[in-house]
Short mmCIF file of C-alpha atoms in Angstrom, two decimals:
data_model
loop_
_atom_site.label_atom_id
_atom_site.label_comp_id
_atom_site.label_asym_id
_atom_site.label_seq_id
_atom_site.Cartn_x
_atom_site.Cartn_y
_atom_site.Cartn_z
CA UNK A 1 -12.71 12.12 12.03
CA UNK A 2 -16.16 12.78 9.78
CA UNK A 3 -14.46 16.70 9.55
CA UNK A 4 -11.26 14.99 8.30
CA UNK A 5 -12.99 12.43 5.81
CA UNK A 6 -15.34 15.35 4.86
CA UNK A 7 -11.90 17.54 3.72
CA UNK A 8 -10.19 14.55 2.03
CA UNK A 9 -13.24 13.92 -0.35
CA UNK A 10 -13.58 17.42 -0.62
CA UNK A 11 -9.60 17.89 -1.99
CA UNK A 12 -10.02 14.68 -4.43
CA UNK A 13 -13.72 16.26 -6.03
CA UNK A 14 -13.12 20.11 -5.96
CA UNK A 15 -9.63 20.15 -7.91
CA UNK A 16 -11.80 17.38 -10.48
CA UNK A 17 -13.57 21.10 -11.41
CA UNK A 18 -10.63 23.32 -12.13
CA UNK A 19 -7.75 22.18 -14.19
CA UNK A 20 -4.14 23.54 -12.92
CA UNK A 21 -2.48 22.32 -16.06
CA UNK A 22 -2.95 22.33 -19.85
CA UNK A 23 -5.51 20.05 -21.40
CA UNK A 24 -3.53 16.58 -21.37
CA UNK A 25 -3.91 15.67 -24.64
CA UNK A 26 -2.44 17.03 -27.67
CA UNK A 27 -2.20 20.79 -28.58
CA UNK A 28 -3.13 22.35 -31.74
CA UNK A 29 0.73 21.64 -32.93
CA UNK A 30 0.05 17.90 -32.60
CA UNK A 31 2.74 18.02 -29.66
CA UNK A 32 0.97 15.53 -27.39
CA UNK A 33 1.33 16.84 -23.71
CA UNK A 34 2.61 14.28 -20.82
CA UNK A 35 1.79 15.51 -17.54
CA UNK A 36 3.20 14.16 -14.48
CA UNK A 37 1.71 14.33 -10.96
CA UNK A 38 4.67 13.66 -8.70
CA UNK A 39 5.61 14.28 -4.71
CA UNK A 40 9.19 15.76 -4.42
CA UNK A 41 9.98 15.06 -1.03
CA UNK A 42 8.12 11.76 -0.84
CA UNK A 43 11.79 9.75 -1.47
CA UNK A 44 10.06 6.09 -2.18
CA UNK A 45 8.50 7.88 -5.36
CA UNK A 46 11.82 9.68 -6.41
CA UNK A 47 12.11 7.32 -9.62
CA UNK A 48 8.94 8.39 -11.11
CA UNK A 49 9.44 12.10 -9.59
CA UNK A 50 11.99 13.63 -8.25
CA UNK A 51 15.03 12.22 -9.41
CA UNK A 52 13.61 11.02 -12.84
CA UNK A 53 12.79 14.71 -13.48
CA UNK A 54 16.45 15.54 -12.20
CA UNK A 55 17.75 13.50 -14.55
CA UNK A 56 16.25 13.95 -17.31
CA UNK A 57 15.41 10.88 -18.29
CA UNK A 58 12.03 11.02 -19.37
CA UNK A 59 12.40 13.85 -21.83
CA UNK A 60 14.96 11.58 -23.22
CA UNK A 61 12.92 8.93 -24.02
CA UNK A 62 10.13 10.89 -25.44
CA UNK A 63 12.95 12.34 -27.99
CA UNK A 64 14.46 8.82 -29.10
CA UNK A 65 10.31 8.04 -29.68
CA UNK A 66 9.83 11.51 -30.93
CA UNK A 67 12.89 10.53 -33.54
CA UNK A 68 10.39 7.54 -34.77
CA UNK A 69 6.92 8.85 -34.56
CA UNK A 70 7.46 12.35 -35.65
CA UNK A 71 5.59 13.43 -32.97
CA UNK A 72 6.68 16.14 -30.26
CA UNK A 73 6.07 15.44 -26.61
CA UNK A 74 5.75 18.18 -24.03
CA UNK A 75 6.44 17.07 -20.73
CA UNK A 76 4.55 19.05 -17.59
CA UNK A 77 5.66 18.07 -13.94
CA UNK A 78 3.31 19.43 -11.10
CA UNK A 79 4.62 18.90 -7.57
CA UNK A 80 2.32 18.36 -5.04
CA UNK A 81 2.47 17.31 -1.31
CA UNK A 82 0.81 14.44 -0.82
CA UNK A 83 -1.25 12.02 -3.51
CA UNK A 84 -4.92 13.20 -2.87
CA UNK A 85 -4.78 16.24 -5.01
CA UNK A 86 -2.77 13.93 -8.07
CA UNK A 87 -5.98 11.70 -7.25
CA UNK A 88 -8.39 15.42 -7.88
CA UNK A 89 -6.65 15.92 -11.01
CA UNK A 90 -6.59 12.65 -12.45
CA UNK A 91 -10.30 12.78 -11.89
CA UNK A 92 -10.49 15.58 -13.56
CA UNK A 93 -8.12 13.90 -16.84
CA UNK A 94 -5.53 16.53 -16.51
CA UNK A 95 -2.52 14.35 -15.15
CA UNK A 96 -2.14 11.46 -17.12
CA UNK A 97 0.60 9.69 -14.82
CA UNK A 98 1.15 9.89 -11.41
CA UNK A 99 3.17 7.89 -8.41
CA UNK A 100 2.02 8.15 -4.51
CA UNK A 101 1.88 5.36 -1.67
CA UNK A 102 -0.16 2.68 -1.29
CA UNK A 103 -3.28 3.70 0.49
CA UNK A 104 -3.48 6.78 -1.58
CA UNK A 105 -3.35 4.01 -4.83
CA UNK A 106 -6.44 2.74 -3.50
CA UNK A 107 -7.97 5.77 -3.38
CA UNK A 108 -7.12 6.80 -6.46
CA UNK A 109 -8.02 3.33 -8.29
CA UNK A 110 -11.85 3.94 -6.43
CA UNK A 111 -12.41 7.67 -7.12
CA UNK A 112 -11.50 7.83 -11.10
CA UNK A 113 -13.01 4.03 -11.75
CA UNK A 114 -16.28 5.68 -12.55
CA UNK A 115 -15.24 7.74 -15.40
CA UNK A 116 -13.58 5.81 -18.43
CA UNK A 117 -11.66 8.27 -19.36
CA UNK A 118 -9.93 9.36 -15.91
CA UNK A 119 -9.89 5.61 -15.06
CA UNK A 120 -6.36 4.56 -13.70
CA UNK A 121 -4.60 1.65 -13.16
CA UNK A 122 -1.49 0.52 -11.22
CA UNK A 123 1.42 -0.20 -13.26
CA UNK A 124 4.75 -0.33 -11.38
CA UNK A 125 6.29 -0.12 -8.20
CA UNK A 126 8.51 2.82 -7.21
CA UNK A 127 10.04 1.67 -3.89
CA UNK A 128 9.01 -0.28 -1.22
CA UNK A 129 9.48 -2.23 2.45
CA UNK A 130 8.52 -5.69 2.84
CA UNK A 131 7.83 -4.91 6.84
CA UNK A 132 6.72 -1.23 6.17
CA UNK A 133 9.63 0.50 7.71
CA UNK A 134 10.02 4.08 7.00
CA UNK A 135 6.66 5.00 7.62
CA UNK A 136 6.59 6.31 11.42
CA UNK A 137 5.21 8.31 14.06
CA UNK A 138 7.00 10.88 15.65
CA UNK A 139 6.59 12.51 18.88
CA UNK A 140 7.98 15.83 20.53
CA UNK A 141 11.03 15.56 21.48
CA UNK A 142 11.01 15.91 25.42
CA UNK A 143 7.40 13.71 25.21
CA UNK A 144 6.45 11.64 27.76
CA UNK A 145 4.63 9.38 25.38
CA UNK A 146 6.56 5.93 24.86
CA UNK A 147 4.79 3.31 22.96
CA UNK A 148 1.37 3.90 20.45
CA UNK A 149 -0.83 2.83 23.56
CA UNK A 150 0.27 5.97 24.83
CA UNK A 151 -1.45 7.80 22.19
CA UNK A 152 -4.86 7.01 23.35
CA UNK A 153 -6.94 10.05 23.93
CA UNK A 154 -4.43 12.00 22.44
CA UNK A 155 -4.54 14.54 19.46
CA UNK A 156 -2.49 12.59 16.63
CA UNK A 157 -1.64 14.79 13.27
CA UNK A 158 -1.90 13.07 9.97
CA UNK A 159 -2.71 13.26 6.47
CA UNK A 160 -6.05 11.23 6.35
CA UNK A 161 -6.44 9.11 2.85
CA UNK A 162 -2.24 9.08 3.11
CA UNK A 163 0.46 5.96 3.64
CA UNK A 164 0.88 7.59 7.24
CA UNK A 165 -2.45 7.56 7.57
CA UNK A 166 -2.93 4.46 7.07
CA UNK A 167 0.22 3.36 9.32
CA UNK A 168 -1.35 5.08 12.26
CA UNK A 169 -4.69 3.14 11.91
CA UNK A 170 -2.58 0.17 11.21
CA UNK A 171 -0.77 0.62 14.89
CA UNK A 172 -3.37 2.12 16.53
CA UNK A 173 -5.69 -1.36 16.03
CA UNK A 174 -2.70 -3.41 16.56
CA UNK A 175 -2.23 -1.75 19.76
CA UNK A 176 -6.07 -2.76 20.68
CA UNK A 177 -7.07 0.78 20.42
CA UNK A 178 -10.47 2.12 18.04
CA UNK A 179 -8.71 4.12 15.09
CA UNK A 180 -12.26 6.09 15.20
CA UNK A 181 -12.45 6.87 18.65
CA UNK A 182 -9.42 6.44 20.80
CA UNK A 183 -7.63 9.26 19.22
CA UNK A 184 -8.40 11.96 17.72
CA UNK A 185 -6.88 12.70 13.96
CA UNK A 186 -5.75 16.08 12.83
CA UNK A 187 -6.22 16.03 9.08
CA UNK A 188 -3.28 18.04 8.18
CA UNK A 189 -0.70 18.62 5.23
CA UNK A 190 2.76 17.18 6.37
CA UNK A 191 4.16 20.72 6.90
CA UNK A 192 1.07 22.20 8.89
CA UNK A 193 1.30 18.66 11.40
CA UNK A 194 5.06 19.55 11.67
CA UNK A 195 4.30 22.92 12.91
CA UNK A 196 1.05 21.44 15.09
CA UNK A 197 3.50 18.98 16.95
CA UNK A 198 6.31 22.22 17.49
CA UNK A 199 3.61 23.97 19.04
CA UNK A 200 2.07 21.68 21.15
CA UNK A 201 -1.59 21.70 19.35
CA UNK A 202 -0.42 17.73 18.60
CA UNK A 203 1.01 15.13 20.96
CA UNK A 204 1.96 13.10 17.70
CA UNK A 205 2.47 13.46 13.69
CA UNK A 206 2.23 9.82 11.30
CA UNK A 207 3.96 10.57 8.09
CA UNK A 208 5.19 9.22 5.56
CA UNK A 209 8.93 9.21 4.21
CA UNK A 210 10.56 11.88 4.67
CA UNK A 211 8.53 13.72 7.01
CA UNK A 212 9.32 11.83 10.13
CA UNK A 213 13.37 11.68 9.59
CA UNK A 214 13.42 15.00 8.84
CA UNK A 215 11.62 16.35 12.23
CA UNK A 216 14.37 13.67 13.90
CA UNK A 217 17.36 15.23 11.93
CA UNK A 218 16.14 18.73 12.77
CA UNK A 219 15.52 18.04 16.65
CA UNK A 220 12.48 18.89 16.34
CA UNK A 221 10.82 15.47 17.39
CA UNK A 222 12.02 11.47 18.35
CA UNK A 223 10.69 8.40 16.64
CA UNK A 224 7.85 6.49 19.21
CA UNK A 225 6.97 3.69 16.39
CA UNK A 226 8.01 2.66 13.15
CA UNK A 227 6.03 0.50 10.60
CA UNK A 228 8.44 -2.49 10.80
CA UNK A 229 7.03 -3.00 14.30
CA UNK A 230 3.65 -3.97 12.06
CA UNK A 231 5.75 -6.32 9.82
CA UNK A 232 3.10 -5.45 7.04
CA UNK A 233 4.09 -4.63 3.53
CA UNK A 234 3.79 -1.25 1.98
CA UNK A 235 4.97 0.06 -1.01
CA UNK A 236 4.66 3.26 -3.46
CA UNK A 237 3.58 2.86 -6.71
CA UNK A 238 2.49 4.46 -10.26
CA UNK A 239 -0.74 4.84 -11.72
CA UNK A 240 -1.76 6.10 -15.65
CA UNK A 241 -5.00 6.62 -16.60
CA UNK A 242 -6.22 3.92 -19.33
CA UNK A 243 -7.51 6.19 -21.64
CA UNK A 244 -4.44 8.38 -21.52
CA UNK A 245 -2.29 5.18 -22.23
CA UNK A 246 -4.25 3.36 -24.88
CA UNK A 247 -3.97 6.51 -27.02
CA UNK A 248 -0.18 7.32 -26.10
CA UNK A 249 1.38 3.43 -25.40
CA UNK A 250 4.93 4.87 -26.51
CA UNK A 251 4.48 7.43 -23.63
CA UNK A 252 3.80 4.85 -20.85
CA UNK A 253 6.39 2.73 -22.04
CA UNK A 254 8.77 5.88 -22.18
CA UNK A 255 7.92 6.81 -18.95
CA UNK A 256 8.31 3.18 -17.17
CA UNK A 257 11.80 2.97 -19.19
CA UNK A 258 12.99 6.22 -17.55
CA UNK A 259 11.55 5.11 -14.30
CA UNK A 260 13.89 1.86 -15.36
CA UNK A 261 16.80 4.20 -16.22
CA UNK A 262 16.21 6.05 -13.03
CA UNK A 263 15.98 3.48 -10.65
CA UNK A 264 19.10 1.80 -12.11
CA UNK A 265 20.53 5.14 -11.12
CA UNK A 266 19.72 5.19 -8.07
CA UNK A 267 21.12 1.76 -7.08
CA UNK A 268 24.27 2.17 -8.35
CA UNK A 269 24.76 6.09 -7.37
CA UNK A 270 22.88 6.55 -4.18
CA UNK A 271 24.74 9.02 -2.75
CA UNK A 272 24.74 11.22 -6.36
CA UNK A 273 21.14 10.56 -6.44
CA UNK A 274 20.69 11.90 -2.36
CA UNK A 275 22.79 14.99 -4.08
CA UNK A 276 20.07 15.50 -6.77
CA UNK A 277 17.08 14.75 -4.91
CA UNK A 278 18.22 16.85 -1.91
CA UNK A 279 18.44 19.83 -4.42
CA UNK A 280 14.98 19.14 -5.85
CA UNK A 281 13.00 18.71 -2.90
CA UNK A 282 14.30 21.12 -0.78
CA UNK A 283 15.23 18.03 1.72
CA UNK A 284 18.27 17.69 3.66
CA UNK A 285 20.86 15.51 1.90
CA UNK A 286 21.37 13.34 4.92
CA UNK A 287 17.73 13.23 5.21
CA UNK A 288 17.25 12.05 1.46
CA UNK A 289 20.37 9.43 2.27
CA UNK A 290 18.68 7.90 5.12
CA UNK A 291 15.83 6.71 2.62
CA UNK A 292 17.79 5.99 -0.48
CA UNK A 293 20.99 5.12 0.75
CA UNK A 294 22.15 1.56 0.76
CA UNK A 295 19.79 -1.18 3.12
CA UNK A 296 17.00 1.92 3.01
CA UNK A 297 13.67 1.47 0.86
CA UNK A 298 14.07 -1.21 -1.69
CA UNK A 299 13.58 0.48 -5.28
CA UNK A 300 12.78 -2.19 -7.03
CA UNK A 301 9.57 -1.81 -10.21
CA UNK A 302 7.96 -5.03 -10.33
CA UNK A 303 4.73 -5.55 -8.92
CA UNK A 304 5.45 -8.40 -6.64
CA UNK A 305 2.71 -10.87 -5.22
CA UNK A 306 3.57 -10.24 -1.90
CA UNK A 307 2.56 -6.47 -1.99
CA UNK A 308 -0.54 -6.89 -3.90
CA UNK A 309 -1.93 -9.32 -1.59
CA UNK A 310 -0.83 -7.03 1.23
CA UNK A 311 -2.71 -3.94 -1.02
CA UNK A 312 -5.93 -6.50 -1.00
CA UNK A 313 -5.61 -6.62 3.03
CA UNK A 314 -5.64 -2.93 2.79
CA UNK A 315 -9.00 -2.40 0.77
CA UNK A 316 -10.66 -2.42 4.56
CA UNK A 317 -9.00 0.74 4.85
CA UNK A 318 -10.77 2.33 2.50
CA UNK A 319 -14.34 0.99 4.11
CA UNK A 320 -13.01 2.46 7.17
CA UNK A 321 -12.35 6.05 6.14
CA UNK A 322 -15.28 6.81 4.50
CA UNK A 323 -17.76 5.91 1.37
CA UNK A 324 -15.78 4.78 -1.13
CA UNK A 325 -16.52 2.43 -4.57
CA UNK A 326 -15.22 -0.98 -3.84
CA UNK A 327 -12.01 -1.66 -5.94
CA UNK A 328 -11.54 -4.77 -7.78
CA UNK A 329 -7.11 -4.81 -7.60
CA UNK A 330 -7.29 -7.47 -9.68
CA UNK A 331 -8.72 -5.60 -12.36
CA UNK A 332 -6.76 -2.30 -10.74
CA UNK A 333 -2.92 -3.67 -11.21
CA UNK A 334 -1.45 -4.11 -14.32
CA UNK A 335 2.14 -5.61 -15.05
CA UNK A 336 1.48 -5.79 -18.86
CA UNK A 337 3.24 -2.43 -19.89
CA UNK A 338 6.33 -2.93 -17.06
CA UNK A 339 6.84 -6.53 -18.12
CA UNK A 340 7.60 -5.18 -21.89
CA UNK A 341 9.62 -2.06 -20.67
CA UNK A 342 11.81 -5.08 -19.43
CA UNK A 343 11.46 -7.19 -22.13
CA UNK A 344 12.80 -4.48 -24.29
CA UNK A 345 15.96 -3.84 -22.60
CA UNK A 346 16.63 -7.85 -22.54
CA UNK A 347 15.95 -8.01 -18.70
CA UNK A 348 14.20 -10.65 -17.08
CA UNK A 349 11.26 -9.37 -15.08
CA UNK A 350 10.02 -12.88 -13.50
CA UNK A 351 13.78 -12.83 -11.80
CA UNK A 352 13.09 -9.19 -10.30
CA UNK A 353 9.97 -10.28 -9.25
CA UNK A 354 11.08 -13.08 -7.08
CA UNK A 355 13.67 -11.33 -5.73
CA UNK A 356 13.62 -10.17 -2.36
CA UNK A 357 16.66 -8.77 -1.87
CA UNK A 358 17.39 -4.76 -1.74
CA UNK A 359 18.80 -3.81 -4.81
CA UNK A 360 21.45 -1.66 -3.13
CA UNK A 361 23.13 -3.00 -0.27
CA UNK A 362 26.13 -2.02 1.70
CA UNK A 363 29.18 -3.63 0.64
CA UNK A 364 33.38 -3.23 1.02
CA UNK A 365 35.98 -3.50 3.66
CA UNK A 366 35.25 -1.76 6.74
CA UNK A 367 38.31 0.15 7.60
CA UNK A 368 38.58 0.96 11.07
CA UNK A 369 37.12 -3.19 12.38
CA UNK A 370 39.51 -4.63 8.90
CA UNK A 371 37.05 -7.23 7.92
CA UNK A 372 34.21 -7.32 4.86
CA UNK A 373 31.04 -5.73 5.19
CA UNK A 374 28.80 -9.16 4.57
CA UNK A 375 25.75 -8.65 6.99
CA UNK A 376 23.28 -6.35 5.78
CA UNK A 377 21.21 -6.53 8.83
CA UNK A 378 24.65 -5.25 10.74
CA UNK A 379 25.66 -3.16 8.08
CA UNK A 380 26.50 0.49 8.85
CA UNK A 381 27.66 3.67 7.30
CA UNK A 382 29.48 6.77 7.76
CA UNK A 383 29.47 10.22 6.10
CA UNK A 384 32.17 12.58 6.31
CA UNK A 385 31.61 16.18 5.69
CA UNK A 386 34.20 16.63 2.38
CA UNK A 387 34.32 12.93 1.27
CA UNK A 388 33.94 12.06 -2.10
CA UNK A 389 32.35 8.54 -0.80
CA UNK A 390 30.81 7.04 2.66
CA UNK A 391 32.67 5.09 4.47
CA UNK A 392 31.18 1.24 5.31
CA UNK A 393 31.06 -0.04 9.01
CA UNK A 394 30.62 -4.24 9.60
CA UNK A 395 28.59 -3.32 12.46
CA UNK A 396 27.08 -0.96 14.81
CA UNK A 397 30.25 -1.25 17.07
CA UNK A 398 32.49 -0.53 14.43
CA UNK A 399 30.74 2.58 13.28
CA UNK A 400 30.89 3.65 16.49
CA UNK A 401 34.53 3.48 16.77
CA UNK A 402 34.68 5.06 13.41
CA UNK A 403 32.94 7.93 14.43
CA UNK A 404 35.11 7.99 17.64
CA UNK A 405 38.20 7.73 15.44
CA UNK A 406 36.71 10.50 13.13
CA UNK A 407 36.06 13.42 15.90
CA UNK A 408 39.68 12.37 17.37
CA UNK A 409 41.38 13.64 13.63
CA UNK A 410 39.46 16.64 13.77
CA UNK A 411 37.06 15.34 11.08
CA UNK A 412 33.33 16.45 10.89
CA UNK A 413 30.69 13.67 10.79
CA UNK A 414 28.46 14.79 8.60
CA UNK A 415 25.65 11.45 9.20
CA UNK A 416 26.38 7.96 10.30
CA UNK A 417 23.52 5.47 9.61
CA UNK A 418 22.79 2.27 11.44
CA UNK A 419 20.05 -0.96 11.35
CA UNK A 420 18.16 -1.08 14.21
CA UNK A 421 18.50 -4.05 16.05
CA UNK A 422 15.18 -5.40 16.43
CA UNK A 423 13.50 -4.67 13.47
CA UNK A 424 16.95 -3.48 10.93
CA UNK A 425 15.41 -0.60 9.80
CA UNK A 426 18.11 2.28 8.78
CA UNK A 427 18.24 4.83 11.16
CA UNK A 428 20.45 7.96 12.50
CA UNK A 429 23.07 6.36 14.89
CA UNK A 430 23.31 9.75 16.93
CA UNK A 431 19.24 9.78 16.93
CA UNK A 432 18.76 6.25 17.88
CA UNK A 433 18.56 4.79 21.35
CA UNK A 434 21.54 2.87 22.38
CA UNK A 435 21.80 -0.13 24.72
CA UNK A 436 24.76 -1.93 25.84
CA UNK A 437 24.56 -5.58 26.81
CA UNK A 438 27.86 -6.73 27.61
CA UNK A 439 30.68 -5.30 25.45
CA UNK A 440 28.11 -4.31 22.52
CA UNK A 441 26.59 -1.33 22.20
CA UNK A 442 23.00 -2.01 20.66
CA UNK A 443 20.68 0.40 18.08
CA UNK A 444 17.39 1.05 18.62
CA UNK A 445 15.11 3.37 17.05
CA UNK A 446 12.51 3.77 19.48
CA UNK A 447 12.75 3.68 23.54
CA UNK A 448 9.93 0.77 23.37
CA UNK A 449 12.52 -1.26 21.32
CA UNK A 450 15.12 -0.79 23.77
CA UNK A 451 12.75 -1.70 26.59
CA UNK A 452 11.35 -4.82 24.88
CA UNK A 453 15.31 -6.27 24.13
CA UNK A 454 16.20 -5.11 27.84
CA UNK A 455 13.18 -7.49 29.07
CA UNK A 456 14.38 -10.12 27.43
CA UNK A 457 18.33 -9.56 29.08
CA UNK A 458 19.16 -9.03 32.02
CA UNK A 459 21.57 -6.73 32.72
CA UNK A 460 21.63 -4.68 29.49
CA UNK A 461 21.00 -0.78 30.29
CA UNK A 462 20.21 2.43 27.93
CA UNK A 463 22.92 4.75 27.77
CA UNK A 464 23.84 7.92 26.17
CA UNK A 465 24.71 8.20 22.17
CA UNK A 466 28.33 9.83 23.82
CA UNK A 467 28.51 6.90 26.37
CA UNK A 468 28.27 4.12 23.60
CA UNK A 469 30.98 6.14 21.47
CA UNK A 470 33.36 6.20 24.51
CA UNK A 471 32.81 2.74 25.33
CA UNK A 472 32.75 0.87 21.77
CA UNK A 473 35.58 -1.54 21.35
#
């Protein structure tokens, strides 16, 4: 764990000597530069990354300002993997915005506090999960390991300083078991702790989104915990440094009105957006719709009261990890600059921010059960290779007999989504674990959430994904 700590400081305070971009400030022309740390396949940051950049958005801004300043605005995107090296170069005032989860925020609001002209602060939500779904720990696929207990003693692969990180310490002390001791962490870039658990060098990988759904789609691994099973907040977010924005407000508030613009997007187009993201990141497209599809992570900007009490309960983290400056998140957060961005388009902010409903939500008639799609803890969904749209199921049983009806015309089923049933969070119907009670046929996404509902009813068994297709009525 020290070697692990001892590499994360070492990736925030090295890159804070080189510079991998252009000064951040203006050129010689005047053009003021805007450079923008993002994470492409990190999908709960695809509004200020990803899919803003996709779109275009931002660059349109800066023109319409351009158009009244006179000023030219050269934007800069650098793609990185996870937020500790956006943290290095913020440090070093050569990215000037930047989005990444929120342990990484609180990382970043201690290391560049020190220096007032790399100082940051938080200024808008990208997307988020009021129980912290989405961030999970996977396992191998033919593991023995069933539940985080199991984990104890084990080698457990993980970004240190990252959201999955900080999910894994989060379950481990849940569980009753030291973070410090009882296993021991493999500081390692998502990629490198995907190859560690193929090869057997880790019995476990914590990521964050997408990392964990995309070693399920590919096979490669099977869920043993999500974050829901925490019911903690977490949420990823975007930071600009002060200095950066006091001299440029017209680019902050450009860049949180694209991030407006894109997130709108996203809400309304989900699957387009899947589409673009898919072809920026590299990611699957049914990987990228598992996340931002409807009833996944709740895009939503505002900088709600309920995750930045939940970011306070996390400042322990950062005592736990190593020697960091205490953060004041009072002083860190910052709604002034989003609040105006919504202001200016005639929205009311104070009604997002008490909202706690996904923006995007399954809706229609399903057509194989003939009724309205109204529950969105029930609500399912089906994607057929060739279709123009997805197709909405009322309920698990219904997308099952969907999918049944589907293979039976020949059709190929290209991903079919459902909540689990304990917790809702979305999940791959073929990749969760099914029980059947009765007549239902039950998602779960882990085998110790099928265990825990089969304790609590007798008589309900695990079956097969092909069993619970045959069998749906």
């Amino acid at each position: 764990m020290k070697r692990a700590l001892a590499l994360l400081l070492a990736a925030v305070t090295t890159a804070a000597l080189a510079s991998c971009s252009l000064d951040s400030q203006s050129q010689s022309d005047g053009t003021v530069n805007v450079v923008v740390g993002y994470q492409s396949k990190t999908i709960n940051t695809v509004t200020a990354g990803t899919l803003l950049k996709a779109k275009g958005f931002l660059e349109q801004r800066l023109a319409d300002v351009s158009n009244t300043t006179g000023k030219k605005y050269n934007v800069q995107w650098q793609d990185y993997d996870t937020g500790a090296p956006i943290t290095a170069q913020m440090v070093a005032e050569k990215i000037d915005i930047g989005s990444m989860g929120d342990y990484p925020l609180l990382i970043n609001g201690s290391k560049t506090q020190a220096n007032e002209r790399a100082r940051t602060e938080f200024v808008s939500v990208t997307g988020y999960s009021p129980t912290g779904s989405l961030n999970m720990v996977v396992v191998p696929p033919n593991s023995p390991v069933r539940s985080i207990s199991d984990l104890e003693g084990k080698k457990v692969s993980a970004s240190v300083g990252s959201a999955g990180h900080g999910t894994l310490v989060r379950a481990l002390d849940n569980a009753g078991i030291d973070p410090k001791t009882g296993v021991e962490v493999l500081n390692q870039q998502p990629q490198v702790g995907a190859s560690a658990l193929e090869s057997g060098q880790a019995q476990a990988l914590s990521q964050f989104v997408a990392w964990p759904g995309l070693l399920v789609f590919q096979d490669k691994a099977q869920l043993l915990y999500d974050g829901a099973e925490g019911d903690y907040p977490t949420f990823h977010g975007v930071v600009v440094r002060r200095d950066y924005a006091g001299q440029h407000p017209e680019v902050l508030d450009a860049f949180l009105q694209a991030q407006l613009d894109a997130t709108e997007f996203l809400n309304e187009n989900p699957l387009e957006s899947a589409q673009l993201v898919a072809e920026g990141s590299g990611l699957p497209q049914e990987v990228v719709y598992l996340y931002n599809g409807p009833g996944g992570t709740s895009f939503d900007t505002t900088l709600k009261p309920s995750l930045i009490e939940a970011f306070k309960g996390d400042v322990p983290y950062l005592k736990s990890i190593g020697d960091f400056a205490d953060l004041n998140i009072d002083e860190f957060v910052d709604d002034t600059a989003i609040r105006k961005a919504f202001a200016e388009r005639g929205q009311d902010y104070d009604a997002a921010l008490n909202s706690a409903t996904n923006p995007s939500a399954l809706s229609g008639q399903d057509p194989v059960c003939n009724v309205a799609v109204a529950d969105p803890k029930l609500a399912s969904e089906l994607w057929i290779d060739g279709a123009d749209a997805t197709q909405p199921a009322a309920n698990p049983g219904c997308l099952l007999r969907a999918i049944r009806e589907a293979n039976a015309g020949g059709q190929h089923v290209r991903a079919a989504y459902v909540p689990d049933t304990e917790f809702g969070t979305r999940w791959f119907a073929d990749k969760s674990v099914w029980v059947q009670d009765g007549r239902n046929y039950l998602p779960f996404g882990t085998p110790a959430g099928a265990q825990r509902y089969i304790g609590g009813h007798p008589g309900a068994t695990v079956v097969d994904y092909q069993q619970a297709l045959v069998g749906a009525v």
